[in-house]
Coordinates of C-alpha atoms in Angstrom, one line a residue:
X1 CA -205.7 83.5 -25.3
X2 CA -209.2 82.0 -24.9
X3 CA -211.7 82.6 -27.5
X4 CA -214.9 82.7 -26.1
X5 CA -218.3 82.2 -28.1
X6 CA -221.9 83.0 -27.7
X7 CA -224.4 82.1 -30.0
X8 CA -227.9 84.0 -29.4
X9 CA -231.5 85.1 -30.8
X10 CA -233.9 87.3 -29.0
X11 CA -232.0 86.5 -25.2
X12 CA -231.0 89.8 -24.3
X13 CA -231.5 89.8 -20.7
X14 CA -229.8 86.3 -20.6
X15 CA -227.3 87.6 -23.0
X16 CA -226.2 90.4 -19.6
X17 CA -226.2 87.5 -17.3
X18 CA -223.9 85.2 -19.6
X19 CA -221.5 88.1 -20.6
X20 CA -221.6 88.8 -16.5
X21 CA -220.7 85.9 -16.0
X22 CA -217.5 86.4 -18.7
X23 CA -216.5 89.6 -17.1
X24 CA -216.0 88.2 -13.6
X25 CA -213.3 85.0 -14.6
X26 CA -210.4 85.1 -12.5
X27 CA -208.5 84.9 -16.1
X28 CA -208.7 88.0 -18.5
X29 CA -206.8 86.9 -21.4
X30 CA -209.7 86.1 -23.5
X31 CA -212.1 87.4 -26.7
X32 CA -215.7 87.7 -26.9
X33 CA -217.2 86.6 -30.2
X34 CA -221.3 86.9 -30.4
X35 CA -222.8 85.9 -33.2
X36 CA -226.1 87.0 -33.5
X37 CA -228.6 84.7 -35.5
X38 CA -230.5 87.8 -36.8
X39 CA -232.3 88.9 -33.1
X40 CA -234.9 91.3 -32.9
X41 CA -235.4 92.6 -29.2
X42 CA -232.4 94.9 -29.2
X43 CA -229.9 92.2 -28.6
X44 CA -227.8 94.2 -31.6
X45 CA -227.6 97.5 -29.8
X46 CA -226.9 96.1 -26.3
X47 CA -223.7 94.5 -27.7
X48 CA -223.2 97.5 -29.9
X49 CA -223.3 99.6 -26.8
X50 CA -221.0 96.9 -24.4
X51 CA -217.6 97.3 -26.5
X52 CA -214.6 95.2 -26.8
X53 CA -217.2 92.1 -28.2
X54 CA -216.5 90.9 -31.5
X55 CA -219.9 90.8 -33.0
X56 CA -221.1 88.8 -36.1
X57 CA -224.5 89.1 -37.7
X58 CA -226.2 86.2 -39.8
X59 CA -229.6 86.2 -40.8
X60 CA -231.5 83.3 -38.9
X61 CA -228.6 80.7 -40.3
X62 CA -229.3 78.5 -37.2
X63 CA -227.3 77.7 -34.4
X64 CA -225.1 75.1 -35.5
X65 CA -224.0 77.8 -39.0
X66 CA -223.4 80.4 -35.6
X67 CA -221.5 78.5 -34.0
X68 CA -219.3 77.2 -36.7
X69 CA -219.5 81.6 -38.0
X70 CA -217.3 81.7 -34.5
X71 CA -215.1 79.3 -34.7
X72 CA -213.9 80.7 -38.1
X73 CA -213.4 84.3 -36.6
X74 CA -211.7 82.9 -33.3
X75 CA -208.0 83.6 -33.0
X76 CA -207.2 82.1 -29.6
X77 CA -205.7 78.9 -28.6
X78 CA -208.3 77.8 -26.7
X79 CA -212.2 77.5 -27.5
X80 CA -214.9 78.0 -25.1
X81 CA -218.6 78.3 -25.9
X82 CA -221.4 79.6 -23.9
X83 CA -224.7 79.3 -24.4
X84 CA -226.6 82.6 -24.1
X85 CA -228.2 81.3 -21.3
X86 CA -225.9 79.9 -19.1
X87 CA -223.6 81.4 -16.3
X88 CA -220.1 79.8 -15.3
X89 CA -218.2 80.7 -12.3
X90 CA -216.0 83.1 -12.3
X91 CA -212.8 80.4 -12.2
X92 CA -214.2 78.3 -14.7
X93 CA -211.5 79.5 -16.8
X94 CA -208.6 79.3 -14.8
X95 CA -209.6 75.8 -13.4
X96 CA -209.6 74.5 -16.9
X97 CA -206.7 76.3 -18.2
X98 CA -204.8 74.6 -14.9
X99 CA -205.5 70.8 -15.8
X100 CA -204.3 72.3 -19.7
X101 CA -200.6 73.3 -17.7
X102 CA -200.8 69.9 -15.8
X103 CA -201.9 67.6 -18.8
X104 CA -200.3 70.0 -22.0
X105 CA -201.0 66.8 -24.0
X106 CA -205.2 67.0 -23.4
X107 CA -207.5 68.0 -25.9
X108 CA -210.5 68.8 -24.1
X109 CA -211.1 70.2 -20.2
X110 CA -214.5 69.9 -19.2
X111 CA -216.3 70.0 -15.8
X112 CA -219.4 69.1 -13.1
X113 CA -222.7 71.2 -13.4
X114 CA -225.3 71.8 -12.1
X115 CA -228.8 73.0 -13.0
X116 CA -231.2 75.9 -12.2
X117 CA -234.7 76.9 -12.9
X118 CA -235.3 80.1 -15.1
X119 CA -234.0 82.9 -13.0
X120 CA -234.4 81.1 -9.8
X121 CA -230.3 80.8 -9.9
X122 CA -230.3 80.5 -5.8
X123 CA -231.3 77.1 -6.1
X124 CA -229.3 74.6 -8.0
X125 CA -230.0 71.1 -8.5
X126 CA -227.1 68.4 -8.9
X127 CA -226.9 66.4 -12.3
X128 CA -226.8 62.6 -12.7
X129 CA -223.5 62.6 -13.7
X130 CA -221.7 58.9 -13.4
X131 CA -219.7 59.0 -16.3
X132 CA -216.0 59.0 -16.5
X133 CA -213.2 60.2 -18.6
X134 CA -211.0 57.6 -17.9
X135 CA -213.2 55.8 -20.7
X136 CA -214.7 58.6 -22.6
X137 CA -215.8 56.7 -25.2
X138 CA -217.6 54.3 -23.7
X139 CA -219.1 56.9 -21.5
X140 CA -220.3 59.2 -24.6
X141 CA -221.9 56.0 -26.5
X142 CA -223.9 55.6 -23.5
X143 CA -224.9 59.5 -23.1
X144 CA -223.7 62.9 -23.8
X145 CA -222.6 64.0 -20.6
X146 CA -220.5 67.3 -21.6
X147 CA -222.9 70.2 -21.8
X148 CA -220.4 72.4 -25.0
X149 CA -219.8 75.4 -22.1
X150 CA -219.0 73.0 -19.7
X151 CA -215.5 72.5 -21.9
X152 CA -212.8 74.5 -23.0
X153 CA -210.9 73.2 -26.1
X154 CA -207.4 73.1 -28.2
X155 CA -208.7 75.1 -31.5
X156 CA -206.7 72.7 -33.2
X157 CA -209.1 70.2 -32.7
X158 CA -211.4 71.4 -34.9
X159 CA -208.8 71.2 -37.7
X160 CA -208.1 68.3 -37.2
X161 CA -211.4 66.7 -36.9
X162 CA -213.5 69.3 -38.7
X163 CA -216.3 71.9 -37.5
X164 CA -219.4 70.9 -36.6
X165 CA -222.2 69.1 -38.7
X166 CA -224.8 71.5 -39.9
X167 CA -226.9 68.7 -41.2
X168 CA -227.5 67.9 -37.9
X169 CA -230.8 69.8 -36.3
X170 CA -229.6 68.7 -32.1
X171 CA -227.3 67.6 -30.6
X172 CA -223.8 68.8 -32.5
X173 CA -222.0 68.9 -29.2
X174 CA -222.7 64.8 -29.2
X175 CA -221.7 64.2 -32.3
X176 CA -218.5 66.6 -32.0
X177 CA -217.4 64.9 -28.8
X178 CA -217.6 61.5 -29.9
X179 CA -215.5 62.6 -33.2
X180 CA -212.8 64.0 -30.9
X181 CA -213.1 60.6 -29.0
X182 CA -213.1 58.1 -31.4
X183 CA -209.9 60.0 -32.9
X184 CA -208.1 59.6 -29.7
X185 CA -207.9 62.5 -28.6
X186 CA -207.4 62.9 -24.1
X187 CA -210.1 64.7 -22.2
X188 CA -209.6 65.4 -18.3
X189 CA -212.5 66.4 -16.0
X190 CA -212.7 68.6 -13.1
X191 CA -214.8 67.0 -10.5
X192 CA -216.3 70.6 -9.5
X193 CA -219.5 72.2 -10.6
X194 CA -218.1 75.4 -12.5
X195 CA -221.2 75.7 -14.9
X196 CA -224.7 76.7 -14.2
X197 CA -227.0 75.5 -16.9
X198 CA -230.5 77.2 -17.2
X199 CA -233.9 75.2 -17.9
X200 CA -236.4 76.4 -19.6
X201 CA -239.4 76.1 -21.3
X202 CA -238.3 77.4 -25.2
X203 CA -235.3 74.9 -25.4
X204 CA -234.7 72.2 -27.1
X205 CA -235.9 69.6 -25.0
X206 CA -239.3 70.9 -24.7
X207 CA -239.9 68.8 -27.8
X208 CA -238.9 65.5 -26.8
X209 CA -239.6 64.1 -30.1
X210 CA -236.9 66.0 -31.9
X211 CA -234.7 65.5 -29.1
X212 CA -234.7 61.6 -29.2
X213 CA -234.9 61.7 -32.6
X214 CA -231.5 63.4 -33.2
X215 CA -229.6 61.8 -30.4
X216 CA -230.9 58.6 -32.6
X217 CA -229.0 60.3 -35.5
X218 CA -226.2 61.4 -34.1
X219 CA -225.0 57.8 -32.5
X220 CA -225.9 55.6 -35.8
X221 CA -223.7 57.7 -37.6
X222 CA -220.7 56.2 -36.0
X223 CA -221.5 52.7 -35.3
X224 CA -219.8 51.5 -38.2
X225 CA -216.8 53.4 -37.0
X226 CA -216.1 53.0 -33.3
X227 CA -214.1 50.2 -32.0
X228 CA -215.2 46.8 -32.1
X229 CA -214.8 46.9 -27.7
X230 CA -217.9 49.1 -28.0
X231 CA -219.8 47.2 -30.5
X232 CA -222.4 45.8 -27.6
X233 CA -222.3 49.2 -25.7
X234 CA -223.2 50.8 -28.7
X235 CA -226.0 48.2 -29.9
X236 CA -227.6 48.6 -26.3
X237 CA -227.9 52.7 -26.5
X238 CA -229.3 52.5 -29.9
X239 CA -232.1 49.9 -28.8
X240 CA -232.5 52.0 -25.8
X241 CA -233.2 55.5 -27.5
X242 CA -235.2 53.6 -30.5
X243 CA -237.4 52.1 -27.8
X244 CA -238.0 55.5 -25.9
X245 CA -238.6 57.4 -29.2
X246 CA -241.3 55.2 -29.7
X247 CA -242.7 55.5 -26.0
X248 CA -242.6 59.2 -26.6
X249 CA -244.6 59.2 -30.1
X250 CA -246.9 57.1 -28.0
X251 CA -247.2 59.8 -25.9
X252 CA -248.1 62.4 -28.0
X253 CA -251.4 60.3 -29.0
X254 CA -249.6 58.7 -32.3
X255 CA -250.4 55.5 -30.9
X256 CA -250.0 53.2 -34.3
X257 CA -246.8 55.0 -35.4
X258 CA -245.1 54.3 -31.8
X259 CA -246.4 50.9 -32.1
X260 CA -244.8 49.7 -35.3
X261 CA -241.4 51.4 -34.3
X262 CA -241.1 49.0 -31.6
X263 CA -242.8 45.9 -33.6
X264 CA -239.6 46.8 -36.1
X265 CA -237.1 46.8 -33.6
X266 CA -238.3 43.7 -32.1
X267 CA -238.0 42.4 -35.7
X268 CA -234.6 43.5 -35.9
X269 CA -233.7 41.4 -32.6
X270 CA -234.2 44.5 -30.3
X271 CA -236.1 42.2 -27.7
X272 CA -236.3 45.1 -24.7
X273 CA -239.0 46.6 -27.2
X274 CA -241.4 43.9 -25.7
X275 CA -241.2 45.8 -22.5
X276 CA -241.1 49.1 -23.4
X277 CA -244.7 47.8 -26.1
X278 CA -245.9 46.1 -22.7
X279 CA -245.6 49.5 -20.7
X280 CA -246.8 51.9 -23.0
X281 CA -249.5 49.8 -23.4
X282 CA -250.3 49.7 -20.1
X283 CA -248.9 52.4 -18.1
X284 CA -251.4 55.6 -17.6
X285 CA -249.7 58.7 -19.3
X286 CA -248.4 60.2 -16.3
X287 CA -245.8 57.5 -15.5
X288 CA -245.3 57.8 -19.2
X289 CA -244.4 61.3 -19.5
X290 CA -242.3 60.7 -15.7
X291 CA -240.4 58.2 -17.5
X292 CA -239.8 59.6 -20.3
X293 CA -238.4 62.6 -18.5
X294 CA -236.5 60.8 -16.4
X295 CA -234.1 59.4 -19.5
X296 CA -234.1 63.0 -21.1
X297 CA -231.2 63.8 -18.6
X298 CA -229.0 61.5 -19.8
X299 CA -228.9 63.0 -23.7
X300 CA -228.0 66.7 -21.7
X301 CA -229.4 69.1 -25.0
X302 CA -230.8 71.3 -21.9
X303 CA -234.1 72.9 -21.9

């Protein structure tokens, strides 16, 4: 059995799409576990009214607390999460549950997306997705590029390498991934687009700062840990996100503070600071904010 997750606040009418979405899988051996993070536009007595979900209340706990609430109350083999927001196909289950049969020693299925625009769902855009799970690793040091609802997981996973980090305020999914990888644990990846991921203005990239900020977190936590192989991959995505945190406080008109983030990198030997100094410096703040929203798709916390 799959045990399937949705954290939500205040989505309701993205809440029907998502558990739409659930309904229609090709596979029906699953549970439905919302945890509600203490909504209040009805969201309560829509599930209430739905049946057969498995509903948990917390009292504005956060996301993170939610999705670990889940986890505890899930009784199925597998784990799938899906954000309140999102829609997968109606195989995405099967698919996965397929390369699970074919590769019974993989930890983690996960798959292609691709992005819409509000409720504009007819028109999908292709992500920038070149990474590879032949070399997970390396791939995650560079960028997160497993949205969570894109995968389906062994529950025993989590025991092994613990639930995720609460201290974190973005990007758990990252940091979870890269725990899974570092311990050695196999991931496959379907090459088809079985996850539609909604943008939006009241996610969490809509504050850019936060969002470079904690994908800054999450990687320095394990660059003591990871193998030396990745040492200089790992060196050049730190210098990379310290630089654009800086551009993008920069941005936001705290000129000085941007500045002496990169003058300290450049300090610490993080020479590509010069550059990134020399074109926020002179750049006009359009190419800034175009640039800066190009790099947002590689760290994947949607909007």
């Amino acid at each position: 059995m799959v045990s399937i997750i949705i954290r939500t606040y205040n989505r309701k009418d993205y809440l029907i799409q998502a558990l739409n979405s659930v309904r229609q899988q090709t596979y029906r051996d699953y549970e439905i576990i919302v945890v509600d993070d203490g909504s209040t536009d009805g969201t309560i007595d829509l599930i209430e009214s739905i049946g057969e979900i498995k509903l948990i209340k917390q009292n504005r706990d956060g996301y993170i607390k939610a999705l670990n609430r889940g986890l505890q109350e899930a009784s199925g083999e597998h784990i799938a999460i899906l954000d309140d927001d999102d829609l997968w196909d109606n195989a995405f289950l099967d698919r996965c549950l397929s390369v699970f049969n074919e590769y019974p020693d993989t930890s983690v299925v996960c798959c292609d997306y691709r992005y819409f625009y509000d409720n504009n769902i007819d028109k999908l855009f292709k992500a920038e997705n070149k990474h590879r799970t032949d070399d997970v690793l390396g791939s995650l040091i560079h960028a997160n590029f497993i949205p969570i609802d894109s995968a389906l997981t062994i529950k025993k996973s989590f025991e092994q390498v613990g639930m995720f980090n609460e201290e974190l305020t973005s990007h758990d999914d990252w940091d979870m991934w890269l725990r899974m990888a570092i311990a050695g644990f196999k991931f496959k990846f379907i090459p088809e687009p079985l996850i539609k991921i909604r943008k939006h203005g009241h996610g969490m990239t809509a504050n850019k700062r936060n969002m470079f900020a904690g994908a800054l977190c999450v990687l320095e936590k394990y660059k003591e840990s990871i193998p030396s192989q990745y040492n200089k991959k790992m060196h050049l995505s730190l210098n990379r996100l310290s630089n654009i945190l800086a551009v993008v406080i920069i941005s936001e008109g705290k000129r000085n503070e941007g500045v002496n983030r990169l003058f300290k990198s450049i300090n610490r030997g993080n020479y590509r600071g010069i550059l990134y100094l020399f074109a926020a410096s002179l750049l006009p703040s359009v190419a800034i904010n175009k640039f800066i929203k190009l790099y947002s798709k590689f760290l994947l916390r949607k909007a």
